[in-house]
Amino acid sequence: MPPTHLGPVEEELTKARTAYRNRGRWSADDVLGTLNFIDDAIRAHAASLVRRGRSFSLAQECDGSGPQGFPHGFCGDGDPALMPLRACTQWEGLGRVHDDGRAGNGRPYALVGGDGDGDGDGQSVTGVEHLRDAFTGRGVLLDVGRAVGDARGELPDGFAITEEHLRVTVEAQGATSGVRRGDIVLVRTGQLGRVRRLGEWGGYAAGDAPGLSFTTLGWLHRTEIAAIATDTRGPEVRPHEFAGPARSPLHRIAVADMGLPLGGMWDLEALAEDCAADGVHEFLLVAAPLPVPGAAGAPVSPIAVK
């Protein structure tokens, strides 16, 4: 297991926001962040990865028995539903959190509709609707649970995934899982499979969870991936690795400084089984969020095609 605690949180955040900053990299008006790494050539290559024609939905069902337990009402023609936008499989937009008073691309948080509490409510500039055309490209599954976890392919809650764990996973899976510029990376921890098997959803939304260590920020920045999503509530390990209070330290740097969209609650179980069976961990991924104007995040029904 990796070390429990890093250095003082503010010191580490200061170093990280300088080392991994992409603010202004694509233009002062940019709203896509690292999704700019996906170009036409990458999308065309991703389409060429479809060989068998097998498709996999990576979305959890939106019902009342799922991870957050919110009621979802359905009635008659049109099937109206009432639900929080991030209560199921979702992408977080670039206004979801702020770091040092600034949201995605360095915009003052107050100017993108935030009220300063870090919850990303009302993103007039960085709303998730701006990202609806961008989430098509090469997907790659890093099944860390299967590579370094227990016999069921699961990591324990609180397990911090380091860059070394990611490297070991790529080596175990083979060449098709090599991470490239512009990839949409999916990290399977096995937590969703465990809570679904045991029927214990209580801690899934807000309790301890395996996830990315704060120390992976260098890898996330250096690889120039377009986005990353996990089968947990959010990609960051819970509890965090710092002694004392710290609010979503990896999120703050990845979203607000790096401009990296984060996805959570993705169902990677069937895809992971197939990848383990055929040894191919790359695929065409189409994962556009619901284009809700001004939303800080939105549901997505991702499809992987192999």
Coordinates of C-alpha atoms in Angstrom, one line a residue:
M1 CA 0.0 0.0 0.0
P2 CA 1.2 3.6 -0.7
P3 CA 2.0 6.0 2.1
T4 CA -1.0 7.2 4.1
H5 CA -0.2 10.9 4.1
L6 CA 1.6 13.4 1.9
G7 CA 3.1 16.7 2.9
P8 CA 1.1 19.7 4.1
V9 CA -1.9 20.1 1.8
E10 CA -1.5 23.7 0.9
E11 CA 2.2 23.2 0.2
E12 CA 1.4 20.3 -2.1
L13 CA -1.4 22.2 -3.8
T14 CA 0.8 25.1 -4.5
K15 CA 3.5 22.9 -6.1
A16 CA 0.9 21.0 -8.1
R17 CA -1.0 24.0 -9.5
T18 CA 2.3 25.4 -10.9
A19 CA 3.6 22.1 -12.3
Y20 CA 0.4 20.8 -13.9
R21 CA -1.3 24.0 -15.1
N22 CA -2.8 24.2 -18.6
R23 CA -4.6 27.5 -18.1
G24 CA -4.4 29.5 -21.3
R25 CA -2.8 26.7 -23.2
W26 CA -5.4 26.6 -25.9
S27 CA -6.7 30.2 -25.7
A28 CA -8.2 32.5 -23.2
D29 CA -11.7 31.6 -24.4
D30 CA -11.2 27.8 -24.4
V31 CA -14.0 25.7 -22.8
L32 CA -12.7 22.2 -23.7
G33 CA -9.6 21.8 -21.6
T34 CA -7.7 18.6 -22.3
L35 CA -10.5 17.4 -24.7
N36 CA -8.5 19.6 -27.2
F37 CA -6.1 16.7 -27.4
I38 CA -8.7 14.7 -29.3
D39 CA -8.5 15.7 -33.0
D40 CA -10.0 14.3 -36.2
A41 CA -7.1 11.8 -36.7
I42 CA -7.6 10.4 -33.2
R43 CA -11.3 9.9 -33.8
A44 CA -10.7 8.3 -37.2
H45 CA -8.1 5.9 -35.6
A46 CA -10.6 5.1 -32.8
A47 CA -13.2 4.1 -35.4
S48 CA -10.7 1.7 -36.9
L49 CA -10.5 -0.1 -33.6
V50 CA -13.9 -1.6 -34.2
R51 CA -13.2 -5.2 -35.4
R52 CA -15.9 -7.4 -33.8
G53 CA -18.7 -4.9 -33.7
R54 CA -19.5 -5.8 -30.0
S55 CA -20.9 -2.9 -28.0
F56 CA -21.0 -2.4 -24.3
S57 CA -23.1 0.1 -22.3
L58 CA -21.0 1.6 -19.5
A59 CA -24.0 3.3 -17.8
Q60 CA -25.6 2.4 -14.5
E61 CA -29.4 2.2 -14.5
C62 CA -31.1 5.3 -13.2
D63 CA -33.4 3.8 -10.6
G64 CA -34.1 4.2 -6.9
S65 CA -32.0 1.2 -5.9
G66 CA -28.8 2.6 -7.3
P67 CA -25.7 4.3 -5.8
Q68 CA -27.3 7.5 -4.4
G69 CA -30.8 6.2 -3.6
F70 CA -32.6 9.2 -5.0
P71 CA -36.2 8.6 -6.1
H72 CA -36.8 8.7 -9.8
G73 CA -40.4 9.1 -10.9
F74 CA -41.7 7.7 -14.2
C75 CA -45.3 8.0 -15.5
G76 CA -47.1 7.8 -18.8
D77 CA -46.0 8.9 -22.2
G78 CA -42.8 10.9 -22.2
D79 CA -41.5 9.3 -19.0
P80 CA -40.7 12.4 -17.0
A81 CA -38.0 11.9 -14.4
L82 CA -36.8 14.0 -11.5
M83 CA -33.2 13.4 -10.4
P84 CA -30.0 15.3 -9.6
L85 CA -27.9 15.5 -12.7
R86 CA -24.9 13.7 -11.1
A87 CA -26.8 10.9 -9.4
C88 CA -25.8 8.3 -12.0
T89 CA -23.0 7.7 -14.6
Q90 CA -21.7 11.2 -15.3
W91 CA -19.0 13.6 -16.5
E92 CA -18.0 16.6 -14.4
G93 CA -17.6 19.8 -16.3
L94 CA -14.7 22.2 -16.1
G95 CA -16.6 24.5 -13.6
R96 CA -17.3 21.7 -11.2
V97 CA -14.7 22.8 -8.7
H98 CA -12.4 25.7 -8.2
D99 CA -8.8 26.0 -7.1
D100 CA -7.4 29.1 -5.5
G101 CA -10.6 31.0 -6.5
R102 CA -10.4 30.0 -10.2
A103 CA -12.3 27.5 -12.3
G104 CA -11.4 25.9 -15.6
N105 CA -8.9 27.8 -17.8
G106 CA -8.2 30.2 -14.9
R107 CA -11.5 32.0 -15.0
P108 CA -12.5 33.7 -11.7
Y109 CA -15.0 31.4 -10.1
A110 CA -17.5 34.1 -9.5
L111 CA -17.6 34.9 -13.3
V112 CA -18.7 31.4 -14.3
G113 CA -21.7 31.5 -12.0
G114 CA -20.2 30.0 -8.9
D115 CA -21.2 31.3 -5.5
G116 CA -17.8 30.5 -4.0
D117 CA -18.7 27.3 -2.2
G118 CA -16.9 25.1 -4.6
D119 CA -20.1 23.2 -5.7
G120 CA -20.1 24.5 -9.3
D121 CA -23.7 25.6 -9.4
G122 CA -24.8 27.6 -12.5
Q123 CA -21.8 27.5 -14.9
S124 CA -22.7 30.2 -17.4
V125 CA -19.3 29.9 -19.2
T126 CA -18.1 26.4 -18.4
G127 CA -21.4 24.5 -18.7
V128 CA -21.2 20.9 -19.6
E129 CA -23.1 21.5 -22.9
H130 CA -19.9 22.9 -24.4
L131 CA -18.4 19.4 -24.2
R132 CA -21.1 17.4 -26.1
D133 CA -19.2 17.0 -29.3
A134 CA -15.8 16.2 -27.7
F135 CA -16.2 12.8 -26.0
T136 CA -15.6 10.5 -29.0
G137 CA -12.2 8.9 -29.3
R138 CA -10.0 6.0 -28.3
G139 CA -11.0 4.5 -25.0
V140 CA -8.6 2.4 -23.0
L141 CA -9.4 0.3 -20.0
L142 CA -6.9 0.1 -17.1
D143 CA -8.3 -2.7 -15.0
V144 CA -6.3 -1.9 -11.9
G145 CA -8.5 -4.1 -9.7
R146 CA -7.7 -7.2 -11.8
A147 CA -4.0 -6.4 -12.1
V148 CA -3.2 -5.6 -8.4
G149 CA -6.3 -6.3 -6.4
D150 CA -7.7 -9.4 -4.7
A151 CA -8.9 -12.7 -6.2
R152 CA -12.1 -11.1 -7.3
G153 CA -10.3 -8.3 -9.1
E154 CA -11.3 -5.7 -6.5
L155 CA -9.3 -3.0 -4.6
P156 CA -10.2 -2.3 -0.9
D157 CA -11.8 1.0 0.0
G158 CA -9.2 3.7 0.7
F159 CA -6.6 2.1 -1.7
A160 CA -4.7 4.9 -3.4
I161 CA -3.8 4.0 -7.0
T162 CA -0.3 5.3 -7.8
E163 CA 1.5 5.8 -11.1
E164 CA 3.3 2.5 -10.3
H165 CA 0.0 0.7 -10.1
L166 CA -1.0 2.1 -13.5
R167 CA 2.3 1.1 -15.0
V168 CA 2.0 -2.5 -13.6
T169 CA -1.6 -2.7 -15.0
V170 CA -0.5 -1.6 -18.5
E171 CA 2.3 -4.2 -18.5
A172 CA 0.0 -6.9 -17.3
Q173 CA -2.6 -6.1 -20.0
G174 CA -0.3 -5.7 -22.9
A175 CA 0.3 -3.4 -25.8
T176 CA -3.4 -2.5 -26.5
S177 CA -3.6 -0.7 -23.1
G178 CA -0.7 1.6 -23.8
V179 CA -1.9 5.1 -23.0
R180 CA -1.6 7.8 -25.7
R181 CA -2.2 11.5 -26.2
G182 CA -5.9 12.2 -26.5
D183 CA -7.1 8.9 -24.9
I184 CA -10.2 8.7 -22.7
V185 CA -8.9 6.4 -19.9
L186 CA -11.3 4.2 -17.9
V187 CA -10.0 2.9 -14.5
R188 CA -11.7 -0.1 -13.0
T189 CA -11.2 -0.6 -9.2
G190 CA -13.9 -3.2 -8.8
Q191 CA -15.8 -1.2 -6.1
L192 CA -19.0 -1.1 -8.2
G193 CA -19.0 -4.9 -8.7
R194 CA -18.5 -5.4 -5.0
V195 CA -21.2 -3.1 -3.7
R196 CA -23.6 -4.5 -6.3
R197 CA -22.8 -8.1 -5.4
L198 CA -23.2 -7.4 -1.7
G199 CA -26.1 -5.0 -2.0
E200 CA -24.3 -2.5 0.2
W201 CA -24.7 0.9 -1.4
G202 CA -24.5 2.9 1.7
G203 CA -21.0 4.2 1.4
Y204 CA -20.7 4.2 -2.4
A205 CA -21.8 7.8 -2.9
A206 CA -19.9 9.4 0.0
G207 CA -17.9 6.8 1.9
D208 CA -14.4 5.5 1.5
A209 CA -13.4 4.3 -1.9
P210 CA -10.4 3.2 -3.9
G211 CA -9.2 5.8 -6.4
L212 CA -6.4 7.8 -7.9
S213 CA -3.6 9.1 -5.6
F214 CA -2.9 12.8 -5.6
T215 CA 0.6 11.7 -6.8
T216 CA -0.9 10.6 -10.2
L217 CA -1.4 14.2 -11.2
G218 CA 2.1 14.1 -12.9
W219 CA 1.0 11.1 -14.9
L220 CA -2.3 12.6 -15.8
H221 CA -0.6 15.8 -17.1
R222 CA 2.4 14.1 -18.8
T223 CA 0.4 11.6 -20.8
E224 CA -1.9 14.3 -22.2
I225 CA -5.0 12.2 -21.9
A226 CA -8.3 13.8 -22.8
A227 CA -10.4 12.6 -19.8
I228 CA -10.5 9.9 -17.2
A229 CA -13.4 8.0 -15.5
T230 CA -13.8 5.3 -12.9
D231 CA -16.3 2.9 -11.5
T232 CA -16.4 4.8 -8.2
R233 CA -18.3 7.9 -7.2
G234 CA -15.4 10.0 -8.4
P235 CA -11.8 9.2 -9.6
E236 CA -10.1 10.5 -6.4
V237 CA -9.2 8.1 -3.5
R238 CA -11.4 8.5 -0.4
P239 CA -10.3 9.4 2.2
H240 CA -7.6 11.7 0.8
E241 CA -4.0 11.1 1.6
F242 CA -3.3 14.3 3.5
A243 CA -3.2 14.7 7.3
G244 CA -6.0 17.0 8.3
P245 CA -8.9 18.5 6.3
A246 CA -8.6 18.9 2.5
R247 CA -11.4 19.3 0.1
S248 CA -11.0 17.1 -3.0
P249 CA -7.3 18.0 -3.6
L250 CA -6.9 15.9 -6.8
H251 CA -10.2 17.3 -8.3
R252 CA -9.1 20.9 -7.6
I253 CA -5.9 20.5 -9.6
A254 CA -7.1 18.2 -12.3
V255 CA -10.3 20.1 -13.2
A256 CA -9.5 23.8 -12.4
D257 CA -5.8 23.9 -13.3
M258 CA -5.3 21.1 -15.7
G259 CA -8.7 21.3 -17.4
L260 CA -9.2 17.5 -17.2
P261 CA -12.8 16.2 -17.3
L262 CA -13.5 13.6 -14.6
G263 CA -16.2 10.8 -14.8
G264 CA -17.7 8.7 -12.1
M265 CA -20.0 5.8 -11.5
W266 CA -19.2 4.1 -14.8
D267 CA -20.2 0.5 -15.1
L268 CA -17.0 -1.2 -16.4
E269 CA -17.8 -4.8 -15.3
A270 CA -18.9 -6.4 -18.6
L271 CA -16.3 -4.5 -20.6
A272 CA -13.6 -5.6 -18.2
E273 CA -14.6 -9.3 -18.6
D274 CA -14.5 -9.0 -22.3
C275 CA -11.1 -7.3 -22.3
A276 CA -9.7 -9.9 -20.0
A277 CA -11.0 -12.6 -22.3
D278 CA -9.8 -11.3 -25.7
G279 CA -6.7 -9.4 -24.4
V280 CA -7.8 -6.2 -26.2
H281 CA -8.2 -3.2 -23.9
E282 CA -8.7 -0.4 -26.5
F283 CA -12.0 0.5 -28.3
L284 CA -14.0 3.2 -29.8
L285 CA -15.7 5.2 -27.0
V286 CA -18.7 7.5 -27.6
A287 CA -19.6 9.3 -24.3
A288 CA -21.4 12.6 -24.8
P289 CA -23.0 14.1 -21.7
L290 CA -26.5 15.3 -21.7
P291 CA -26.2 18.9 -23.0
V292 CA -27.9 20.7 -20.1
P293 CA -27.0 24.4 -20.4
G294 CA -25.0 25.7 -17.5
A295 CA -24.7 22.4 -15.7
A296 CA -21.6 21.6 -13.7
G297 CA -22.0 18.0 -14.7
A298 CA -24.4 15.8 -16.5
P299 CA -25.5 12.1 -17.0
V300 CA -23.9 10.1 -19.8
S301 CA -24.7 6.8 -21.4
P302 CA -21.3 5.8 -22.7
I303 CA -20.9 3.1 -25.4
A304 CA -17.7 1.2 -26.0
V305 CA -17.4 -0.7 -29.3
K306 CA -14.8 -3.3 -29.9

